[in-house]
């Protein structure tokens, strides 16, 4: 079953039943928080935390693929992160570039399709070219879609989709009555992927920080004190287990959910 381009209020009974029974999320999103604090706790520069965080990314991507997760979305650099010190932003850009160079062959070998979401126009030109090359190389892979949110914000995503639809209305390409949730969804980042089932935030904070607001409308939220560089395979599997233990109701009653779960 695919829930692409659907709002949760429009699932058929059969689709709702399948969602209720879902034990492995189709789409997991992670706010990777705690790199800087991890480094500072060890008396190291913040950039060392970001480098250690790359190893955590590698572990989580591998585990997600093994467990059968279809889409994994990682919050790498938010539109608000430009407010950080210039030196740290510059180092992050260099790290992003080098990681793309180093990791893309491994991602491709393991059937992972890389998809960068966000407004990359502000990035250095050579990074934009590297992103385009990496996406092109892995475009036909289907084992796992790895979405990396870079210069991304949830409000930006909704606004750019709304602006695209507004232009169509102004030009007469569509009427205002066709400006629907489904139409908006088709212009969002990740429009052809399932909605987010599970959102994880590491680092001990309890907020979603303008991450994928629309796509995570019915996501289960898991917050952990573990700093991102220490988030290993076991921590990821525990988050999946927490997801599987919860009762997802989608506006229904607990009794209705239990009836669906009892169906063979």
XYZ file of C-alpha atoms in Angstrom:
264
model
C 0.000 0.000 0.000
C 1.204 3.502 -0.777
C -0.090 6.590 1.011
C 1.539 9.000 -1.403
C -0.384 12.219 -2.007
C -3.086 11.377 0.549
C -4.202 13.126 3.688
C -4.709 10.845 6.686
C -8.432 11.676 6.754
C -8.902 10.051 3.349
C -7.498 6.577 3.962
C -9.782 3.741 2.946
C -10.707 1.239 5.685
C -8.253 -1.261 4.184
C -5.427 1.286 4.172
C -6.142 2.320 7.756
C -6.076 -1.314 8.841
C -2.667 -1.787 7.252
C -1.316 1.376 8.877
C -2.583 0.283 12.274
C -0.818 -3.075 11.919
C 2.439 -1.494 10.749
C 5.331 -2.564 12.997
C 8.229 -1.369 10.828
C 7.678 2.262 9.796
C 7.736 2.943 6.083
C 9.255 6.382 6.656
C 11.501 7.451 9.542
C 12.684 11.030 10.100
C 15.492 11.944 12.492
C 16.567 15.264 13.991
C 20.255 14.584 14.558
C 20.983 16.730 17.603
C 23.928 16.787 19.991
C 27.064 16.789 17.826
C 28.447 19.996 19.325
C 27.683 19.021 22.917
C 29.247 15.599 22.351
C 32.473 17.244 21.209
C 32.486 19.844 23.984
C 32.023 17.153 26.633
C 35.232 15.573 25.358
C 37.124 18.838 25.160
C 37.160 18.739 21.342
C 36.195 21.367 18.721
C 32.534 21.264 17.667
C 33.486 20.136 14.164
C 34.795 16.872 15.639
C 31.270 16.189 16.848
C 29.912 16.702 13.346
C 32.512 14.285 11.969
C 31.579 11.720 14.602
C 27.955 12.280 13.623
C 28.742 11.107 10.086
C 29.588 7.672 11.501
C 26.194 7.604 13.230
C 24.543 8.418 9.900
C 26.317 5.472 8.310
C 25.116 3.130 11.077
C 21.509 4.304 10.907
C 21.335 4.142 7.106
C 22.643 0.568 7.178
C 20.236 -0.499 9.933
C 17.227 1.165 8.290
C 17.975 -0.665 5.047
C 18.351 -3.986 6.860
C 15.052 -3.522 8.696
C 13.088 -2.710 5.559
C 12.448 0.992 6.145
C 11.548 2.528 2.783
C 12.456 6.181 3.387
C 14.846 7.735 5.893
C 14.927 11.517 6.264
C 17.775 13.175 8.174
C 17.778 16.817 9.296
C 21.334 17.825 8.413
C 21.191 21.621 8.131
C 18.149 23.765 8.843
C 17.377 27.163 7.353
C 17.985 28.542 10.859
C 21.505 27.047 11.074
C 22.896 29.946 9.011
C 22.768 31.899 12.288
C 25.629 29.829 13.669
C 29.186 31.250 13.679
C 30.549 31.707 10.145
C 33.478 29.388 10.832
C 31.211 26.530 11.892
C 28.923 27.013 8.873
C 31.952 27.000 6.559
C 33.272 23.808 8.160
C 29.855 22.187 7.802
C 29.784 23.015 4.090
C 33.229 21.465 3.640
C 32.196 18.398 5.625
C 29.041 18.010 3.542
C 31.094 18.168 0.348
C 33.691 15.643 1.525
C 31.057 13.234 2.849
C 29.241 13.267 -0.488
C 32.504 12.466 -2.251
C 33.452 9.698 0.155
C 30.089 8.023 0.830
C 28.304 8.106 -2.491
C 29.982 4.953 -3.856
C 28.959 2.992 -0.769
C 25.395 4.307 -0.915
C 25.157 3.362 -4.575
C 26.611 -0.094 -3.958
C 23.972 -0.742 -1.312
C 21.027 0.392 -3.425
C 20.405 3.662 -1.596
C 18.933 6.597 -3.507
C 20.101 9.982 -2.250
C 17.599 12.827 -2.327
C 18.539 16.285 -1.012
C 15.534 18.314 0.121
C 15.644 22.051 0.797
C 16.787 25.232 -0.927
C 20.359 24.437 -2.001
C 20.750 27.650 -4.046
C 22.565 29.287 -1.128
C 25.252 26.597 -1.044
C 28.633 26.997 -2.784
C 28.458 26.147 -6.488
C 30.829 23.192 -6.220
C 28.627 21.696 -3.470
C 25.536 22.150 -5.628
C 27.297 20.297 -8.460
C 28.368 17.522 -6.103
C 24.777 17.146 -4.891
C 23.482 16.927 -8.470
C 26.106 14.322 -9.323
C 25.330 12.201 -6.256
C 21.582 12.313 -6.881
C 22.049 11.393 -10.533
C 24.355 8.468 -9.733
C 21.872 6.898 -7.301
C 18.637 7.890 -9.059
C 17.653 4.350 -10.052
C 18.314 2.725 -6.663
C 15.316 1.415 -4.722
C 16.444 -0.384 -1.542
C 16.176 2.797 0.552
C 15.478 6.459 -0.162
C 17.789 8.648 1.918
C 16.421 12.184 2.145
C 18.921 14.670 3.534
C 17.310 17.952 4.597
C 19.795 20.739 3.861
C 18.869 24.424 4.198
C 15.413 23.075 4.852
C 12.528 24.322 6.977
C 9.037 22.876 7.288
C 7.377 26.275 6.872
C 9.524 26.971 3.789
C 8.422 23.659 2.296
C 4.735 24.494 2.728
C 5.182 28.073 1.510
C 7.072 27.133 -1.657
C 4.374 24.584 -2.482
C 1.605 27.130 -1.845
C 3.433 29.706 -3.984
C 3.708 27.225 -6.864
C -0.044 26.568 -6.718
C -0.838 30.290 -6.444
C 1.092 30.900 -9.672
C -0.964 28.226 -11.400
C -4.182 29.881 -10.219
C -2.972 33.310 -11.374
C -2.034 31.974 -14.805
C -5.368 30.197 -15.212
C -3.707 26.776 -15.284
C -5.956 25.732 -12.389
C -8.951 27.177 -10.541
C -8.964 28.202 -6.889
C -11.308 25.294 -6.130
C -8.527 22.931 -7.226
C -6.221 24.358 -4.540
C -6.617 21.344 -2.251
C -4.528 19.419 0.263
C -3.784 16.846 -2.411
C -2.623 19.512 -4.870
C -0.428 21.133 -2.232
C 1.058 17.791 -1.261
C 2.129 17.222 -4.876
C 4.388 20.294 -4.694
C 6.064 19.517 -1.380
C 9.490 17.983 -1.008
C 9.164 14.169 -0.866
C 5.763 14.361 -2.584
C 6.145 10.844 -3.998
C 7.049 9.200 -0.690
C 4.941 7.877 2.210
C 4.111 10.236 5.043
C 6.415 10.029 8.048
C 5.451 7.276 10.497
C 8.172 7.857 13.093
C 10.142 10.971 14.003
C 13.132 10.630 16.328
C 15.023 13.457 18.004
C 18.322 12.802 19.750
C 20.086 15.083 22.214
C 17.467 15.485 24.940
C 15.295 18.306 23.578
C 11.532 17.950 23.119
C 10.635 19.917 19.982
C 10.510 19.353 16.229
C 12.324 22.587 15.272
C 10.489 23.417 12.035
C 11.282 19.998 10.552
C 8.917 18.242 8.111
C 5.709 19.749 9.506
C 3.234 18.625 6.849
C 4.582 15.138 6.213
C 4.789 14.276 9.927
C 1.188 15.187 10.785
C 0.475 11.672 12.108
C 4.008 10.625 13.040
C 4.840 8.973 16.333
C 7.450 11.038 18.182
C 10.391 9.519 20.060
C 12.779 11.708 22.054
C 16.042 10.392 23.486
C 18.783 11.917 25.624
C 21.413 10.107 23.555
C 23.630 12.554 21.672
C 23.698 11.901 17.929
C 27.299 10.566 17.674
C 26.362 7.913 20.272
C 23.122 6.899 18.525
C 23.965 3.384 17.379
C 22.156 0.403 15.850
C 20.726 -0.626 19.219
C 19.315 2.843 19.894
C 17.711 2.926 16.458
C 16.157 -0.520 16.893
C 14.848 0.536 20.305
C 13.143 3.536 18.704
C 11.536 1.207 16.161
C 10.385 -1.060 18.998
C 8.841 1.932 20.767
C 6.994 2.805 17.565
C 5.705 -0.769 17.226
C 4.427 -0.762 20.822
C 2.212 2.281 20.368
C -1.419 2.388 19.356
C -1.844 4.658 16.344
C -5.470 5.821 16.167
C -5.730 8.267 13.235
C -8.815 9.854 14.814
C -10.486 6.508 15.557
C -11.286 5.039 18.974
C -9.137 2.541 20.809
C -11.824 -0.130 20.326
C -11.827 0.417 16.568
C -8.045 0.083 16.480
C -8.122 -3.134 18.504
C -10.684 -4.556 16.091
C -8.428 -3.739 13.125
C -5.419 -5.281 14.838
C -7.399 -8.476 15.447
C -8.119 -8.880 11.730
C -5.975 -11.455 9.979
